[in-house]
XYZ file of C-alpha atoms in Angstrom:
655
model
C 115.631 55.659 205.917
C 112.802 52.972 207.267
C 114.434 49.223 207.310
C 113.748 46.661 204.471
C 110.346 44.391 205.380
C 111.496 41.552 206.625
C 109.808 38.178 204.412
C 108.037 36.150 206.423
C 107.367 31.858 205.571
C 103.651 31.785 207.440
C 104.246 26.904 206.278
C 100.489 26.436 207.694
C 97.596 24.719 206.405
C 94.995 26.047 208.386
C 93.869 29.827 206.343
C 92.694 31.244 210.294
C 95.659 30.675 211.630
C 98.310 31.986 209.193
C 95.388 35.055 209.321
C 96.102 35.005 213.203
C 100.441 34.702 212.605
C 100.021 37.292 210.437
C 98.198 39.430 212.191
C 100.580 39.894 214.992
C 103.551 39.836 213.697
C 102.530 43.103 211.902
C 100.633 44.357 215.710
C 104.011 43.076 217.936
C 106.459 46.081 216.676
C 107.085 48.425 214.819
C 109.427 46.702 211.948
C 107.828 45.949 208.018
C 107.286 42.635 206.782
C 105.935 40.677 203.844
C 105.049 37.311 203.647
C 104.674 33.969 201.883
C 101.956 31.005 202.224
C 102.944 27.441 201.444
C 100.253 24.302 203.150
C 101.995 21.943 202.623
C 105.967 20.954 204.474
C 107.217 19.760 200.528
C 105.638 23.072 199.336
C 107.432 25.381 202.088
C 110.772 22.545 200.947
C 110.819 23.978 197.624
C 109.996 27.578 198.607
C 112.493 28.482 200.655
C 115.119 25.959 197.997
C 114.985 27.224 194.958
C 117.182 29.836 194.082
C 114.110 32.329 192.004
C 111.945 32.700 195.395
C 113.912 35.300 196.802
C 115.709 35.067 200.645
C 113.601 34.327 203.204
C 113.819 35.727 206.556
C 112.195 33.711 209.139
C 110.045 30.251 208.688
C 106.812 30.771 210.455
C 106.227 25.816 210.756
C 103.550 24.520 211.772
C 104.122 21.555 213.889
C 101.483 19.568 212.179
C 101.156 19.443 208.561
C 99.097 17.259 206.317
C 101.656 15.836 204.238
C 104.365 16.206 206.512
C 105.795 17.109 210.293
C 108.499 19.669 211.397
C 110.910 17.242 212.166
C 110.619 15.923 208.838
C 110.692 19.228 206.991
C 114.231 20.410 209.174
C 115.478 17.197 207.915
C 115.073 18.539 204.001
C 116.073 21.518 205.714
C 119.257 20.382 207.153
C 120.027 17.652 204.580
C 122.723 19.569 202.537
C 125.044 21.441 205.203
C 123.487 20.807 208.420
C 121.882 24.379 209.491
C 118.595 25.611 207.300
C 118.556 28.124 204.442
C 116.981 30.871 206.952
C 115.582 30.727 210.605
C 113.089 28.851 211.994
C 110.953 29.509 214.241
C 108.120 26.336 215.350
C 104.504 26.870 215.766
C 103.842 23.789 217.943
C 101.018 22.882 219.564
C 102.044 19.635 221.502
C 103.614 19.599 225.062
C 106.475 22.034 225.451
C 108.872 19.068 226.127
C 108.772 18.548 222.490
C 111.173 22.336 222.510
C 114.781 20.813 222.844
C 114.436 17.808 220.242
C 112.812 20.403 217.438
C 116.314 22.935 218.271
C 118.845 19.431 218.066
C 116.834 19.310 214.433
C 117.868 22.574 213.374
C 114.734 24.730 214.546
C 115.928 28.385 215.623
C 112.901 28.491 218.401
C 109.435 27.229 219.048
C 106.289 28.509 220.526
C 102.492 27.134 221.883
C 100.496 27.768 219.926
C 97.668 28.081 222.992
C 100.462 30.781 224.560
C 101.541 32.614 221.189
C 100.938 36.196 221.134
C 102.061 39.705 219.629
C 105.342 40.300 221.502
C 105.947 36.141 222.390
C 105.932 35.862 218.983
C 107.650 39.130 217.392
C 109.811 37.966 219.956
C 110.543 35.244 218.803
C 111.161 36.131 215.048
C 112.792 38.472 216.067
C 115.833 36.322 218.605
C 115.643 34.215 215.519
C 116.440 35.974 213.360
C 119.266 37.095 215.647
C 121.218 33.745 216.039
C 120.842 32.622 212.526
C 123.128 34.966 211.431
C 125.639 34.167 214.394
C 125.800 31.211 213.599
C 126.067 31.666 210.117
C 128.702 34.110 210.774
C 130.192 31.562 213.273
C 129.830 28.529 211.006
C 131.589 31.160 207.958
C 134.608 31.968 210.278
C 135.165 27.766 211.259
C 134.504 26.500 207.184
C 137.250 29.769 207.233
C 139.868 28.028 209.351
C 138.937 24.365 208.215
C 139.608 24.981 204.486
C 143.051 26.850 205.946
C 144.084 24.586 207.813
C 143.371 21.973 204.613
C 145.329 23.755 202.684
C 148.352 24.547 205.599
C 148.498 20.337 205.889
C 148.606 20.102 201.954
C 151.456 22.314 201.240
C 153.295 21.254 204.905
C 152.660 17.409 203.101
C 153.556 17.993 199.776
C 156.915 20.203 199.339
C 159.895 18.757 199.136
C 161.901 20.019 201.482
C 162.455 18.794 205.439
C 160.010 20.947 208.253
C 159.720 21.468 211.800
C 158.263 23.255 214.215
C 160.760 22.799 217.689
C 160.333 24.107 221.293
C 163.271 25.697 222.527
C 165.254 24.805 226.525
C 167.481 26.996 227.862
C 169.032 26.590 230.703
C 169.497 29.367 233.713
C 172.572 31.233 231.586
C 170.506 32.000 228.577
C 171.754 28.946 226.418
C 169.929 26.659 224.503
C 170.527 22.830 225.669
C 168.175 21.160 223.943
C 164.832 21.479 221.428
C 161.598 18.977 221.648
C 159.733 18.490 218.197
C 156.695 19.525 218.491
C 155.469 19.124 214.910
C 156.946 17.333 211.305
C 155.854 17.103 207.877
C 156.629 13.701 205.641
C 159.757 14.782 204.419
C 162.157 15.217 207.549
C 162.241 12.159 208.071
C 163.369 11.918 203.868
C 165.709 14.487 204.264
C 166.823 13.567 207.770
C 166.565 9.535 208.368
C 165.193 9.906 211.856
C 162.906 8.675 212.748
C 159.047 8.909 214.844
C 160.707 12.880 215.940
C 157.309 14.762 217.102
C 156.593 14.812 220.871
C 161.104 13.698 221.647
C 163.500 16.156 221.419
C 166.930 16.610 219.399
C 168.828 14.716 222.203
C 166.641 12.105 222.425
C 166.894 11.647 218.922
C 171.001 12.476 218.116
C 172.959 12.112 221.631
C 176.023 13.672 219.988
C 174.550 15.942 217.232
C 176.446 18.886 217.282
C 176.391 22.235 219.547
C 176.584 24.498 216.966
C 172.953 23.550 215.747
C 171.001 24.744 219.034
C 173.251 27.685 219.320
C 171.942 29.737 216.239
C 168.825 27.869 217.376
C 168.894 29.255 220.466
C 170.154 32.645 218.688
C 166.805 32.625 216.550
C 164.283 31.785 219.473
C 165.520 35.180 221.674
C 166.213 37.123 219.585
C 163.850 36.963 216.667
C 166.133 37.132 213.176
C 165.903 34.442 210.828
C 169.069 32.723 210.477
C 170.334 30.761 207.076
C 173.022 28.429 207.106
C 174.421 25.349 205.197
C 176.441 23.204 207.899
C 177.419 19.919 208.024
C 176.713 16.755 210.936
C 178.635 14.290 211.621
C 176.553 13.289 214.211
C 174.279 12.313 210.774
C 177.426 12.566 208.612
C 175.170 15.122 205.790
C 175.256 18.429 204.926
C 171.690 20.816 205.332
C 170.986 24.032 203.895
C 169.176 24.845 206.674
C 166.169 28.480 206.715
C 165.357 29.109 210.463
C 163.225 31.350 211.538
C 161.135 32.283 215.083
C 157.028 31.637 215.242
C 155.195 33.606 217.899
C 156.252 35.420 220.614
C 159.343 35.155 222.893
C 157.587 33.253 225.284
C 156.975 30.624 223.221
C 160.490 29.905 222.269
C 159.074 28.411 219.060
C 161.592 27.684 215.678
C 160.439 26.627 212.303
C 163.542 24.802 210.792
C 163.064 25.063 206.347
C 166.110 22.630 205.270
C 167.601 20.523 202.204
C 169.782 17.289 202.466
C 172.264 19.230 199.902
C 174.859 16.416 201.215
C 175.155 14.721 197.435
C 175.627 18.126 195.568
C 178.101 19.120 198.574
C 179.624 15.299 197.242
C 179.575 16.526 193.500
C 180.550 20.288 194.404
C 184.101 19.057 196.342
C 184.644 16.198 193.412
C 184.007 19.587 190.750
C 186.865 21.503 193.188
C 189.586 18.349 193.151
C 188.944 17.817 188.882
C 188.986 21.425 188.872
C 192.098 21.132 190.766
C 193.798 18.340 189.014
C 193.096 19.479 184.788
C 195.140 23.000 186.334
C 197.606 21.527 187.461
C 197.845 19.171 184.635
C 197.212 22.524 182.332
C 200.545 24.080 185.249
C 203.107 20.910 183.648
C 201.475 20.850 180.464
C 202.254 24.803 179.920
C 206.158 24.363 182.216
C 206.490 21.129 179.362
C 206.131 23.512 176.899
C 207.652 26.543 177.916
C 210.803 24.095 178.956
C 210.578 22.985 175.031
C 210.574 26.146 172.805
C 212.678 27.374 174.882
C 215.262 24.432 174.344
C 214.333 24.100 171.060
C 214.926 27.952 170.296
C 219.292 27.529 170.896
C 219.895 24.824 168.883
C 217.480 26.531 166.324
C 219.256 29.363 165.775
C 222.552 27.376 165.491
C 221.621 25.622 163.179
C 219.824 28.564 160.836
C 223.266 31.278 162.263
C 226.030 28.830 160.745
C 223.264 28.181 157.098
C 223.844 32.272 156.506
C 226.854 32.015 157.505
C 227.287 28.996 154.080
C 224.918 31.568 152.595
C 227.058 34.091 152.908
C 230.409 32.470 152.291
C 233.443 32.451 149.110
C 233.533 29.859 146.932
C 229.410 30.778 147.067
C 227.617 28.291 146.698
C 226.927 26.594 143.575
C 223.614 26.858 142.482
C 222.047 23.524 143.633
C 224.014 24.607 147.522
C 221.899 28.413 146.781
C 218.435 26.525 146.668
C 219.149 23.607 149.640
C 220.173 26.428 151.778
C 217.329 28.496 150.921
C 215.143 25.627 151.938
C 216.374 24.873 154.468
C 216.244 29.150 156.113
C 212.601 28.381 154.693
C 212.290 25.605 157.284
C 213.982 27.243 159.421
C 212.397 30.386 159.661
C 208.994 29.070 160.144
C 209.567 26.462 162.914
C 211.233 29.228 164.992
C 208.300 31.480 163.966
C 206.126 28.206 165.793
C 208.129 27.854 168.249
C 208.368 31.825 169.231
C 204.377 31.482 168.602
C 203.925 28.366 171.642
C 206.267 30.541 173.847
C 204.259 33.508 173.954
C 200.657 31.344 174.342
C 202.648 29.028 176.744
C 203.579 32.641 178.857
C 199.792 34.456 178.683
C 197.871 30.690 179.037
C 200.093 30.245 182.805
C 200.025 34.527 183.613
C 204.029 35.333 183.625
C 202.897 37.584 180.341
C 203.614 41.062 181.661
C 200.697 44.035 179.963
C 201.791 47.810 180.309
C 198.230 49.514 181.381
C 197.909 52.889 179.065
C 196.436 55.664 177.328
C 198.063 55.967 173.883
C 197.276 57.343 170.615
C 194.991 54.384 167.465
C 196.275 56.699 165.326
C 200.285 55.597 165.804
C 199.328 52.546 166.568
C 197.502 52.115 163.206
C 201.127 54.153 160.951
C 203.376 52.087 162.667
C 201.299 48.299 161.785
C 200.758 49.977 157.764
C 204.440 50.770 157.484
C 204.726 46.719 159.025
C 202.719 45.296 156.766
C 202.602 48.075 153.234
C 205.355 44.782 152.355
C 203.751 41.703 152.194
C 200.353 43.762 150.762
C 202.443 45.122 147.500
C 203.343 40.709 147.079
C 200.278 39.867 146.997
C 198.717 42.806 145.401
C 195.792 43.517 147.741
C 195.424 47.610 148.287
C 195.387 48.459 152.159
C 192.535 51.340 152.976
C 193.530 52.779 156.426
C 191.225 55.808 158.471
C 191.901 58.911 158.614
C 191.008 60.737 162.474
C 189.342 64.072 162.543
C 189.858 63.599 165.540
C 192.528 62.312 167.389
C 191.552 58.881 169.235
C 192.753 57.176 172.102
C 192.431 53.775 174.104
C 193.642 52.204 177.094
C 196.237 49.224 176.189
C 199.631 48.106 175.748
C 200.405 49.485 172.954
C 202.869 46.691 172.040
C 200.795 43.983 172.563
C 197.710 46.012 170.575
C 199.927 45.644 167.301
C 200.527 42.369 167.524
C 196.985 42.107 167.677
C 195.808 44.619 164.878
C 199.771 43.154 162.077
C 198.231 39.553 163.347
C 194.827 40.177 161.925
C 196.105 42.107 158.636
C 198.856 39.433 158.336
C 195.759 37.322 157.614
C 193.199 39.536 155.770
C 196.077 39.677 153.215
C 196.870 35.810 153.269
C 193.588 34.698 152.707
C 192.106 37.850 150.808
C 191.508 37.022 146.695
C 193.878 38.366 144.171
C 193.685 42.216 143.227
C 191.671 41.925 146.529
C 191.111 44.951 149.678
C 191.998 45.380 152.870
C 189.813 48.181 154.818
C 190.355 49.272 158.499
C 187.997 51.169 159.955
C 187.695 52.572 163.301
C 184.162 53.185 165.752
C 182.510 53.935 168.959
C 180.670 52.114 171.048
C 177.216 53.551 173.075
C 179.756 51.631 175.671
C 182.166 54.096 174.973
C 185.109 51.595 173.612
C 186.683 51.708 170.445
C 186.183 49.037 167.474
C 189.274 47.945 165.271
C 187.857 46.530 162.463
C 189.571 44.785 159.440
C 187.417 43.863 156.924
C 188.699 42.027 153.373
C 187.767 40.677 150.467
C 188.569 36.686 150.626
C 186.501 33.987 150.857
C 184.013 34.486 154.556
C 183.859 31.573 156.136
C 180.765 29.180 157.171
C 179.425 30.012 161.036
C 180.233 25.376 161.008
C 184.072 27.482 160.648
C 183.704 30.570 162.813
C 182.547 28.284 165.033
C 185.867 26.588 165.495
C 188.092 30.072 165.614
C 189.982 30.846 168.138
C 190.915 26.835 169.205
C 195.095 26.871 169.025
C 196.746 24.729 165.908
C 192.852 25.557 164.120
C 193.505 25.846 161.039
C 189.775 25.577 159.148
C 190.722 23.439 156.656
C 193.416 25.221 155.592
C 196.543 23.162 156.760
C 197.025 21.454 152.713
C 197.536 24.324 151.804
C 200.343 26.701 150.719
C 199.849 29.151 152.238
C 201.809 28.795 156.226
C 200.131 29.103 159.194
C 200.641 27.512 162.598
C 196.818 27.543 163.783
C 198.372 30.189 166.891
C 197.755 33.663 165.913
C 193.806 33.558 166.617
C 193.854 32.456 170.067
C 197.087 35.092 171.258
C 195.214 37.970 169.659
C 192.441 36.491 171.722
C 193.748 36.497 174.681
C 195.427 39.593 174.756
C 192.908 41.348 173.920
C 191.442 39.828 176.924
C 194.049 41.063 178.901
C 194.089 44.420 178.410
C 190.389 44.934 179.433
C 189.058 44.482 175.702
C 186.837 41.545 172.997
C 187.420 39.987 170.094
C 184.805 38.658 167.596
C 183.818 38.327 164.212
C 181.785 38.692 160.890
C 181.415 37.424 157.565
C 180.219 36.357 154.470
C 180.642 33.012 152.938
C 181.835 34.671 148.724
C 181.997 38.362 150.620
C 184.665 38.205 152.979
C 185.103 38.723 156.364
C 186.222 41.412 159.266
C 188.011 40.690 162.329
C 187.431 42.958 164.817
C 188.327 44.080 168.710
C 187.308 46.629 171.262
C 189.232 48.021 173.720
C 188.209 51.454 176.459
C 188.253 54.351 175.559
C 190.412 56.988 177.346
C 191.402 60.050 177.612
C 194.154 62.050 176.245
C 197.396 61.825 177.789
C 198.861 65.152 178.764
C 202.000 66.129 178.631
C 203.872 65.730 181.034
C 202.486 62.313 181.784
C 204.179 60.609 178.457
C 207.427 60.419 181.184
C 206.644 59.492 184.297
C 207.118 61.207 186.839
C 206.442 56.696 189.526
C 206.432 54.065 188.595
C 204.783 51.293 191.085
C 205.184 47.915 190.601
C 201.970 45.726 191.975
C 202.217 41.892 191.646
C 198.717 40.248 192.308
C 197.328 37.333 190.132
C 193.461 38.281 190.830
C 192.347 40.722 188.106
C 189.436 42.549 189.568
C 192.518 43.715 192.543
C 194.707 44.756 189.903
C 191.080 46.618 187.767
C 190.620 49.083 191.117
C 194.191 49.417 191.465
C 194.205 50.853 188.155
C 191.157 53.337 188.713
C 193.092 54.107 191.825
C 195.839 55.606 190.070
C 194.330 57.206 186.915
C 193.799 59.425 189.196
C 197.412 60.013 189.686
C 199.287 61.709 186.957
C 202.112 60.789 186.184
C 202.600 56.944 187.557
C 203.238 54.414 185.995
C 201.623 51.118 186.562
C 203.531 47.525 185.706
C 201.865 44.737 185.934
C 202.496 40.448 187.211
C 201.084 38.140 187.406
C 203.122 35.627 189.262
C 206.085 36.348 191.989
C 209.334 35.029 189.778
C 207.978 37.733 187.255
C 207.242 40.521 189.662
C 210.754 39.522 190.804
C 212.495 40.071 187.533
C 210.607 43.159 187.095
C 211.805 44.706 190.606
C 215.106 43.872 189.066
C 214.768 45.339 185.817
C 211.956 48.087 185.891
C 213.469 49.036 188.959
C 210.236 50.491 189.707
C 209.340 53.516 192.223
C 207.500 52.108 194.811
C 205.939 48.081 194.645
C 203.756 46.267 195.638
C 202.349 42.682 196.575
C 199.493 41.002 197.192
C 200.439 38.090 200.507
C 197.779 35.423 201.819
C 197.484 33.586 204.674
C 197.572 30.119 202.361
C 200.639 31.074 200.450
C 203.570 31.586 201.687
C 204.944 33.552 197.473
C 204.957 36.971 199.030
C 206.691 36.922 201.859
C 209.634 34.996 200.527
C 209.230 37.538 197.636
C 209.396 40.136 200.045
C 212.537 38.845 201.611
C 213.956 37.828 198.100
C 213.907 41.629 197.083
C 215.111 42.596 200.349
C 218.707 40.571 200.347
C 219.155 41.869 196.993
C 221.541 45.135 196.846
C 219.583 46.271 193.683
C 215.965 46.370 195.030
C 216.871 46.463 198.461
C 216.136 50.738 199.336
C 212.477 50.104 196.588
C 210.170 50.107 199.786
C 207.519 47.628 198.674
C 203.479 48.171 200.640
C 202.037 44.888 201.532
C 198.424 44.056 200.068
C 196.880 41.125 202.687
C 193.158 39.717 202.179
C 192.803 40.217 206.208
C 193.820 42.405 209.123
C 194.939 40.186 211.246
C 198.098 40.758 213.491
C 200.095 38.215 212.766
C 200.408 38.678 209.580
C 200.665 42.211 209.484
C 203.912 41.328 212.157
C 204.758 38.455 209.181
C 204.664 40.758 206.037
C 206.806 43.374 207.765
C 209.725 40.997 209.874
C 209.968 40.380 205.481
C 210.457 43.747 204.523
C 207.847 45.822 203.411
C 207.426 48.480 204.304
C 203.163 49.157 205.220
C 201.063 46.915 205.426
C 197.426 47.444 204.797
C 194.183 45.142 204.853
C 191.896 44.160 201.935
C 189.664 45.586 201.411
C 191.907 48.212 201.207
C 190.568 52.049 201.431
C 191.343 54.493 198.882
C 192.386 57.100 200.963
C 194.590 54.899 203.066
C 196.178 53.451 200.185
C 197.402 56.974 198.445
C 198.285 57.744 202.261
C 200.272 55.052 201.696
C 201.974 55.872 198.234
C 202.626 58.880 199.513
C 204.608 57.756 201.995
C 206.620 54.952 200.143
C 206.964 57.644 197.346
C 208.820 60.270 199.851
C 211.093 57.149 200.517
C 211.604 56.341 197.388
C 212.804 60.031 196.304
C 214.565 60.463 199.765
C 217.283 57.210 199.922
C 217.491 59.161 195.770
C 218.608 62.427 197.276
C 220.698 61.075 200.107
C 222.463 59.075 197.090
C 223.325 61.687 194.902
C 224.629 63.967 197.465
C 227.146 60.808 198.671
C 228.658 60.513 194.865
C 228.625 64.957 195.150
C 230.329 64.326 197.825
């Protein structure tokens, strides 16, 4: 393909000289040309700077023009960028000593008129175009580099994080012994409190700096593996969140460090932790007080109710006036006893002392039992009950007794706060998440949005305190806690003037097989961590006819072990809490539980923890997180031991 012609602009006031220059270029090589001419320097400048004139590949510029000389033309062309828009070759009739000055002014080449030939002129144009292309490319690269450096510098100076580039020094053993600061940004001083760091060493800035910083940076420089860490510097009395990464080759030993001073955030975190611990301690004290006070109140109250009932049934019978007084005492006493029982229940739940059993249970059976218990109350209030009938059996994973407690409470409220001759409808649906939703709908007054926002708050009866219906405002709170302990959720939808729908959801479960109704094995797990309880439940769910009993604290676990006599006891132990080890020692000394194998589930696999657990009487020690297979093997061995002890006892009795 033929090369496009070069566009040559001749700035020459002599027409004969223009013709001669054109002729020499046409004869000097195989390249094609097209020409433009300007008689004055100003005219040529306008043609070159006019964007509509088209690009010019090279200018042949006469040194002496009627309006200006070559230096003036070059100065005008180089005014904005320091370079002319295209290569310029000056044709001079003066002494050749002027040539270097022309090159310094922006010309690519110069040539004398008297010594110009076709070959020399062609070579001058070709060389000028080639040099100008290289110069333009180099200038573009320099400009790009300058722009990149400016952007980097702007970013480097504007970020809030401290930033430093350091060069590590190592000893003969390969350990980092100091760091030399090559570069820091303005935020470095604010984040560290250190001044004039560039050119100095870390030990020079902070003589007593901890070795951990140099060790971390040394590993980054040696391995190339970045590190993210949050650590405290005693020397600077600050916390830092640090990200360090290597720059360049390992031989450079340079590390970039990006960091934030997190001292204030850490102070707030520690204050929050302390406040949380204080609040938890206060809450425990409150719970202990309520439990103790409730138990103290129950004894005299039970005596009062008992003697009042004796008066009611005494001989001779009480007079009508006395009978009315007795009924008032009984009514108030039973109400007070119910309140105390609810406080005990709520306090037990919130303190983690409530023990729930999780099993696959028939929802139809629960609904039938609840209907039988609630129907007298509904009939007394003229309320119609509508319960669902399941075409197919429906099972949920929950505690049957506690599920009935939740449902009875919702049904009782739906009857209590219904309208005259109203209706309560129970519905059961399966959600897309494979949960079963139980809904209790009433035809009462409904709840406003402000009232819904106050639901599930202890002792809040939503303005019904002065009404005729009795209540404590605790029932819904207990329902919420119980449903959540069973892994479910609870809520309400209501429309003022239409009614309310209280609902709760539980996980759907497969139907239990017949032989699972009577558990073959019973396992007690004493653990306060809900996540570990859930994981163990899922492991044991694959073992048929295994009943899992759960206790959230040591005291409840010991009581349950003594009453339920499980086949195996699992106890979570922690190095920071000696309660697990003490529980194992108590169980080992108690004749009623000493024969039950105990498996300790520890937080880590330190030998001293396993030794302490074995010394306390445990059968096996497994470290968390534990392998499912290892746990199942240990459980099978423990069950074999339990059965072996049982057979030995039977043999001795028969003997």
